[in-house]
Coordinates of C-alpha atoms in Angstrom, one line a residue:
M1184 CA -16.9 12.6 -24.3
K1185 CA -18.5 9.3 -23.3
S1186 CA -21.2 10.7 -21.0
L1187 CA -22.8 13.0 -23.5
L1188 CA -22.9 10.3 -25.8
R1189 CA -24.4 8.1 -23.4
F1190 CA -26.4 11.0 -22.7
I1191 CA -27.4 11.3 -26.7
Y1192 CA -28.3 7.7 -26.6
H1193 CA -30.7 7.9 -23.7
Q1194 CA -32.4 10.6 -24.8
T1195 CA -33.1 9.1 -29.2
L1196 CA -32.5 5.0 -28.3
N1197 CA -32.2 3.6 -25.4
N1198 CA -32.2 -0.3 -27.5
Q1199 CA -33.1 -2.8 -25.1
E1200 CA -30.9 -5.3 -25.4
K1201 CA -28.3 -2.6 -23.7
W1202 CA -27.1 -1.3 -20.7
Y1203 CA -24.9 2.0 -20.3
P1204 CA -25.4 3.9 -17.4
I1205 CA -23.9 7.3 -16.9
L1206 CA -24.0 6.9 -13.2
A1207 CA -23.6 3.7 -10.6
V1208 CA -24.9 3.6 -6.8
Y1209 CA -22.4 1.3 -5.2
Y1210 CA -24.5 0.3 -1.4
L1211 CA -20.9 -0.8 0.4
T1212 CA -22.7 -1.8 3.2
Y1213 CA -26.2 -1.7 4.8
H1214 CA -24.9 -1.0 8.5
C1215 CA -26.0 2.8 10.0
N1216 CA -25.4 4.1 13.8
F1217 CA -28.1 6.0 13.5
R1218 CA -32.6 4.8 13.2
C1219 CA -33.6 8.6 10.5
P1220 CA -37.4 8.1 10.6
Y1221 CA -37.8 8.3 7.2
C1222 CA -34.7 6.1 6.2
S1223 CA -36.0 3.1 4.0
D1224 CA -35.6 1.2 0.5
G1225 CA -38.1 1.3 -2.0
N1226 CA -40.1 -1.8 0.2
G1227 CA -39.9 0.7 2.4
N1228 CA -37.1 -1.1 4.9
P1229 CA -35.1 0.8 7.1
Y1230 CA -31.2 0.0 5.5
Y1231 CA -30.4 -1.5 9.4
T1232 CA -32.2 -4.1 9.0
I1233 CA -31.6 -5.4 5.8
G1234 CA -29.0 -7.4 8.2
Q1235 CA -26.3 -8.1 5.1
S1236 CA -22.6 -8.3 6.8
H1237 CA -19.6 -6.4 5.0
P1238 CA -18.6 -7.2 1.5
K1239 CA -15.2 -8.1 1.9
L1240 CA -12.6 -5.2 0.8
K1241 CA -11.6 -7.7 -2.7
D1242 CA -15.0 -8.4 -3.3
A1243 CA -15.6 -4.6 -3.0
I1244 CA -12.7 -3.7 -5.2
Q1245 CA -13.3 -6.1 -7.6
I1246 CA -17.4 -4.6 -7.3
V1247 CA -16.2 -0.8 -8.1
K1248 CA -13.6 -2.4 -11.0
N1249 CA -16.5 -4.0 -13.0
I1250 CA -18.8 -1.1 -12.4
K1251 CA -15.8 1.1 -14.0
K1252 CA -16.0 -0.5 -17.4
Y1253 CA -18.8 1.2 -17.6
C1254 CA -19.9 4.2 -15.6
D1255 CA -17.4 7.4 -15.1
Y1256 CA -19.9 8.3 -12.2
L1257 CA -19.9 6.4 -8.8
V1258 CA -21.9 7.2 -5.9
I1259 CA -20.8 5.5 -2.5
T1260 CA -23.5 5.3 -0.1
G1261 CA -25.5 3.3 2.3
G1262 CA -26.6 2.4 5.6
E1263 CA -23.8 4.5 6.8
P1264 CA -20.9 3.9 4.6
L1265 CA -18.5 5.0 7.3
L1266 CA -19.2 2.3 9.4
Y1267 CA -17.9 -0.5 6.3
P1268 CA -13.9 -1.4 8.3
E1269 CA -12.0 -0.9 5.7
V1270 CA -13.2 2.5 3.9
D1271 CA -9.8 4.4 3.6
E1272 CA -8.1 1.7 2.0
F1273 CA -11.6 1.2 -0.2
L1274 CA -11.4 5.0 -0.8
H1275 CA -7.7 4.4 -1.8
Q1276 CA -8.2 1.8 -4.2
T1277 CA -11.2 3.5 -5.9
F1278 CA -9.6 6.6 -6.6
S1279 CA -6.6 5.2 -8.1
L1280 CA -9.4 3.8 -10.7
G1281 CA -10.0 6.7 -12.4
F1282 CA -13.1 7.7 -11.9
K1283 CA -14.3 11.2 -12.9
E1284 CA -16.1 11.9 -10.1
I1285 CA -16.9 9.8 -6.6
I1286 CA -19.4 11.3 -4.8
F1287 CA -19.5 9.8 -0.9
T1288 CA -23.1 10.3 1.3
T1289 CA -22.5 10.1 5.1
N1290 CA -24.5 11.5 8.3
G1291 CA -20.8 12.8 9.4
Y1292 CA -20.9 11.0 12.5
N1293 CA -17.6 9.6 12.5
L1294 CA -16.3 12.0 9.2
N1295 CA -13.5 13.4 11.6
Q1296 CA -11.5 9.8 12.3
R1297 CA -11.7 9.4 7.9
L1298 CA -11.6 13.0 7.3
Y1299 CA -7.6 12.7 5.5
S1300 CA -8.9 10.0 3.4
I1301 CA -12.1 11.7 1.9
S1302 CA -10.0 14.3 1.2
Q1303 CA -7.6 13.0 -1.4
T1304 CA -10.3 10.3 -3.0
V1305 CA -13.5 12.2 -3.0
H1306 CA -15.0 14.9 -5.4
T1307 CA -18.1 15.4 -3.7
L1308 CA -18.8 15.1 -0.2
V1309 CA -22.9 14.8 0.7
V1310 CA -23.8 15.1 4.5
S1311 CA -27.4 14.7 5.7
L1312 CA -28.7 17.5 7.8
D1313 CA -32.2 18.0 8.2
T1314 CA -32.5 20.3 11.0
L1315 CA -30.5 22.8 13.4
D1316 CA -32.5 22.0 16.2
P1317 CA -29.6 19.7 18.3
I1318 CA -32.7 17.9 20.3
K1319 CA -34.9 17.4 17.1
A1320 CA -31.3 16.0 15.5
D1321 CA -30.6 13.9 18.4
K1322 CA -33.9 12.6 18.3
W1323 CA -34.2 11.4 15.2
F1324 CA -30.9 10.1 15.4
G1325 CA -32.2 7.3 17.5
D1326 CA -32.0 9.2 21.1
K1327 CA -28.1 9.5 20.3
K1328 CA -27.4 12.8 22.6
G1329 CA -24.9 15.3 22.0
S1330 CA -24.5 13.4 18.4
F1331 CA -26.0 16.9 16.2
D1332 CA -23.0 18.9 18.0
K1333 CA -20.5 16.5 16.9
I1334 CA -21.6 16.3 13.4
L1335 CA -21.7 19.8 12.9
D1336 CA -17.9 20.3 14.4
N1337 CA -17.1 17.4 11.8
I1338 CA -18.5 19.3 9.2
Q1339 CA -16.6 22.9 9.9
L1340 CA -13.5 20.7 9.7
A1341 CA -13.9 19.1 6.6
K1342 CA -14.7 22.6 4.9
N1343 CA -11.4 23.6 6.7
I1344 CA -9.1 20.6 5.8
Q1345 CA -6.4 21.7 3.5
D1346 CA -6.2 20.2 0.2
K1347 CA -9.3 18.9 -0.1
K1348 CA -10.6 17.6 -3.4
F1349 CA -14.2 17.7 -2.8
K1350 CA -16.6 19.8 -2.4
V1351 CA -19.6 20.1 0.5
H1352 CA -23.6 18.9 0.0
I1353 CA -25.7 19.3 2.3
S1354 CA -28.7 17.2 1.6
S1355 CA -31.9 17.7 3.4
V1356 CA -35.2 14.9 3.4
V1357 CA -38.8 17.1 3.6
T1358 CA -40.6 16.0 5.4
P1359 CA -43.6 17.5 7.2
K1360 CA -42.2 17.8 10.3
N1361 CA -39.1 19.7 9.6
I1362 CA -40.3 21.9 7.0
E1363 CA -39.9 25.0 9.0
D1364 CA -36.4 24.1 9.8
L1365 CA -35.5 23.7 6.1
Y1366 CA -34.5 27.4 5.7
D1367 CA -32.3 27.4 8.4
V1368 CA -30.2 24.8 7.6
Y1369 CA -30.6 25.7 3.9
Q1370 CA -28.8 29.0 5.3
F1371 CA -26.3 27.6 7.1
A1372 CA -25.3 25.5 3.9
K1373 CA -25.2 29.0 1.9
K1374 CA -23.2 30.7 4.7
N1375 CA -20.4 28.2 4.1
N1376 CA -20.6 28.2 0.3
F1377 CA -21.8 24.5 0.4
V1378 CA -24.5 23.0 -2.0
F1379 CA -27.7 22.6 -0.6
A1380 CA -30.4 19.5 -1.8
A1381 CA -33.9 18.6 -0.7
C1382 CA -35.7 15.5 -1.6
P1383 CA -39.3 14.6 -0.7
E1384 CA -39.4 11.9 2.4
L1385 CA -40.0 8.9 0.4
K1386 CA -42.5 6.1 1.7
G1387 CA -41.5 3.3 -0.1
V1388 CA -41.3 4.9 -4.0
K1389 CA -44.1 7.2 -3.4
A1390 CA -43.6 10.8 -1.7
N1391 CA -45.0 11.0 1.8
E1392 CA -49.0 11.4 0.9
L1393 CA -48.9 14.8 3.6
L1394 CA -46.3 16.6 1.0
Y1395 CA -49.1 16.3 -1.2
N1396 CA -50.9 19.9 -1.8
N1397 CA -48.9 21.3 1.1
L1398 CA -48.5 24.7 1.7
E1399 CA -45.5 24.9 3.3
Y1400 CA -43.9 22.2 1.5
K1401 CA -44.9 24.2 -1.8
D1402 CA -43.6 27.3 -0.4
F1403 CA -40.4 25.8 0.5
Y1404 CA -39.5 24.9 -2.9
N1405 CA -41.1 28.3 -4.3
F1406 CA -38.4 29.7 -1.6
L1407 CA -35.4 27.2 -3.3
I1408 CA -36.4 28.7 -6.9
K1409 CA -36.0 31.6 -6.0
E1410 CA -32.9 31.6 -4.7
K1411 CA -31.5 29.6 -7.2
K1412 CA -32.6 32.3 -10.1
K1413 CA -30.1 34.1 -7.7
G1414 CA -27.8 31.9 -8.7
N1415 CA -27.5 30.8 -5.3
P1416 CA -26.1 27.5 -4.6
V1417 CA -29.2 24.9 -5.0
Y1418 CA -28.5 21.4 -6.7
G1419 CA -30.8 20.7 -9.6
S1420 CA -32.1 22.8 -12.4
I1421 CA -35.0 25.3 -11.9
K1422 CA -37.5 22.4 -14.0
Y1423 CA -36.1 19.7 -11.5
L1424 CA -37.2 22.2 -8.0
E1425 CA -40.5 22.5 -10.1
Y1426 CA -41.4 18.9 -10.5
M1427 CA -40.2 18.5 -6.6
R1428 CA -42.3 20.8 -5.5
E1429 CA -45.9 19.7 -7.7
L1430 CA -44.8 15.9 -6.8
K1431 CA -45.3 16.0 -10.8
T1432 CA -45.7 12.2 -12.6
F1433 CA -42.4 12.2 -15.0
R1434 CA -41.1 9.6 -17.6
C1435 CA -37.8 7.7 -15.7
H1436 CA -35.4 6.2 -17.5
P1437 CA -33.7 3.8 -15.1
F1438 CA -31.0 2.4 -17.5
T1439 CA -29.3 6.0 -16.7
M1440 CA -28.4 4.2 -13.5
L1441 CA -27.1 1.2 -12.2
T1442 CA -27.3 0.3 -8.6
V1443 CA -25.2 -2.5 -6.7
S1444 CA -25.7 -3.7 -3.3
P1445 CA -22.8 -3.9 -0.7
D1446 CA -22.5 -8.0 -1.8
G1447 CA -22.4 -7.2 -5.8
R1448 CA -26.3 -7.9 -6.6
I1449 CA -27.7 -6.0 -9.3
F1450 CA -31.4 -4.3 -8.8
Y1451 CA -33.1 -4.4 -11.7
P1452 CA -34.5 -1.8 -13.1
C1453 CA -33.9 0.3 -10.2
L1454 CA -33.0 0.1 -6.2
E1455 CA -37.1 1.4 -6.1
I1456 CA -38.4 -2.2 -7.5
G1457 CA -35.4 -4.3 -6.5
Y1458 CA -35.4 -7.2 -8.5
K1459 CA -32.4 -8.8 -8.1
V1460 CA -31.4 -9.9 -12.0
G1461 CA -27.6 -11.5 -10.8
N1462 CA -24.4 -10.1 -9.2
I1463 CA -21.4 -8.3 -11.2
L1464 CA -19.1 -10.3 -9.3
E1465 CA -20.3 -13.2 -11.5
E1466 CA -21.9 -11.2 -14.3
E1467 CA -20.1 -8.0 -15.4
N1468 CA -21.7 -8.0 -18.6
L1469 CA -24.3 -5.5 -18.4
H1470 CA -26.2 -5.8 -21.4
K1471 CA -26.7 -9.7 -20.8
L1472 CA -28.3 -8.5 -17.2
R1473 CA -30.6 -6.1 -19.0
I1474 CA -31.4 -9.0 -21.1
K1475 CA -32.5 -11.3 -18.5
G1476 CA -34.3 -8.9 -16.2
I1477 CA -36.2 -8.6 -19.4
S1478 CA -36.6 -12.2 -19.7
E1479 CA -37.4 -12.5 -15.7
F1480 CA -38.7 -9.7 -14.9
G1481 CA -40.4 -7.8 -18.3
P1482 CA -39.3 -4.6 -19.7
Q1483 CA -39.1 -1.7 -17.9
P1484 CA -42.6 -0.9 -16.3
N1485 CA -44.4 2.1 -17.4
C1486 CA -44.7 3.3 -13.4
K1487 CA -47.4 5.1 -11.9
D1488 CA -46.3 5.4 -8.7
Q1489 CA -43.1 7.9 -8.7
C1490 CA -40.0 8.0 -6.7
H1491 CA -38.9 11.8 -6.8
S1492 CA -35.4 11.1 -5.5
A1493 CA -32.8 13.4 -7.0
C1494 CA -31.8 10.7 -9.3
A1495 CA -34.3 9.3 -11.1
L1496 CA -35.8 12.6 -11.0
G1497 CA -32.6 14.6 -11.9
F1498 CA -31.6 12.3 -15.3
S1499 CA -35.4 12.5 -16.1
V1500 CA -36.0 16.5 -16.2
A1501 CA -32.1 16.5 -18.0
L1502 CA -33.2 14.1 -20.7
E1503 CA -36.9 14.9 -21.4
F1504 CA -36.3 19.2 -20.9
P1505 CA -32.6 19.3 -22.3
S1506 CA -32.8 23.2 -22.0
S1507 CA -33.0 22.7 -18.7
V1508 CA -29.3 21.4 -18.7
L1509 CA -28.0 24.2 -20.6
S1510 CA -29.8 26.6 -17.7
E1511 CA -28.4 25.1 -14.9
I1512 CA -24.6 25.5 -16.6
Y1513 CA -25.3 28.8 -16.8
L1514 CA -26.1 29.2 -12.9
V1515 CA -23.7 27.6 -12.0
T1516 CA -20.7 29.2 -14.6
K1517 CA -22.5 32.6 -13.3
R1518 CA -22.0 31.3 -9.0
E1519 CA -18.5 30.2 -9.6
L1520 CA -17.3 33.4 -11.4
F1521 CA -19.2 35.7 -8.7
R1522 CA -17.4 33.6 -5.9
N1523 CA -14.2 34.2 -7.5
L1524 CA -14.1 37.8 -7.7

């Protein structure tokens, strides 16, 4: 009910002196064992180059406790969050806080080492997979031979583990160099009854310019739209997929989200613009932080460069086209009913 009320709030009011996020994204660590060529924050910096140390466990737990006061939906990401030294204890304590959904993103390389903890504490496990070509994959990871095979084995372990709480999503980044590969990745996800999600490669805050007016790119999203209409497990509403296909300008609603760095700094108004407005360990009142952000950096800008990320576009489409939410509920319900027959 609280999330529904917040959805209505963002659609109708959005008081500039209040900050009511629906979803929080916590970057548990910026450390990463891979060197994927598309990896970057909103300023074009690969996360592994940022160099921030891991937060202490007590600080990481306090950060998510403070997040929970405002938000019931949490994404834990990185970097590579499985590199956090105390990730098992962090997950168990975070789960005990009672989030309605915990989403955990990973490259999957160390998944086998932490799978039991994840199975008991995570509701959605998101594994990155951009090709089924092992040579290309290992090269993209940073010339790490054998990494792709290990990740694929780990995904199967995740699928088969007993008494798990999570569902698996396969997340792909669409670049000019892997579009044809993604049809096979999608079929792999579909065969295993995983949800498949695809987002364009971002250069800073904008999609790679080689994807604009790219017929192969549009054909791939047309394919996903057809699969979605058949009731297959493709992430996002049809309207969302159409916006991704055309890379359309959209009205952003950044305060539907809260993005937090490993050490607790709050990004204002969003990760991509990236002003640091305060630290949630020192000031947990988000309303005060939004007022401070307006005072120091100005109100929410009307961005011309659009970041077609899943969160930003997903909330925009849901708020601007509420009927798309009903359509999505119908398709998901239909898929679940047929799966259980």
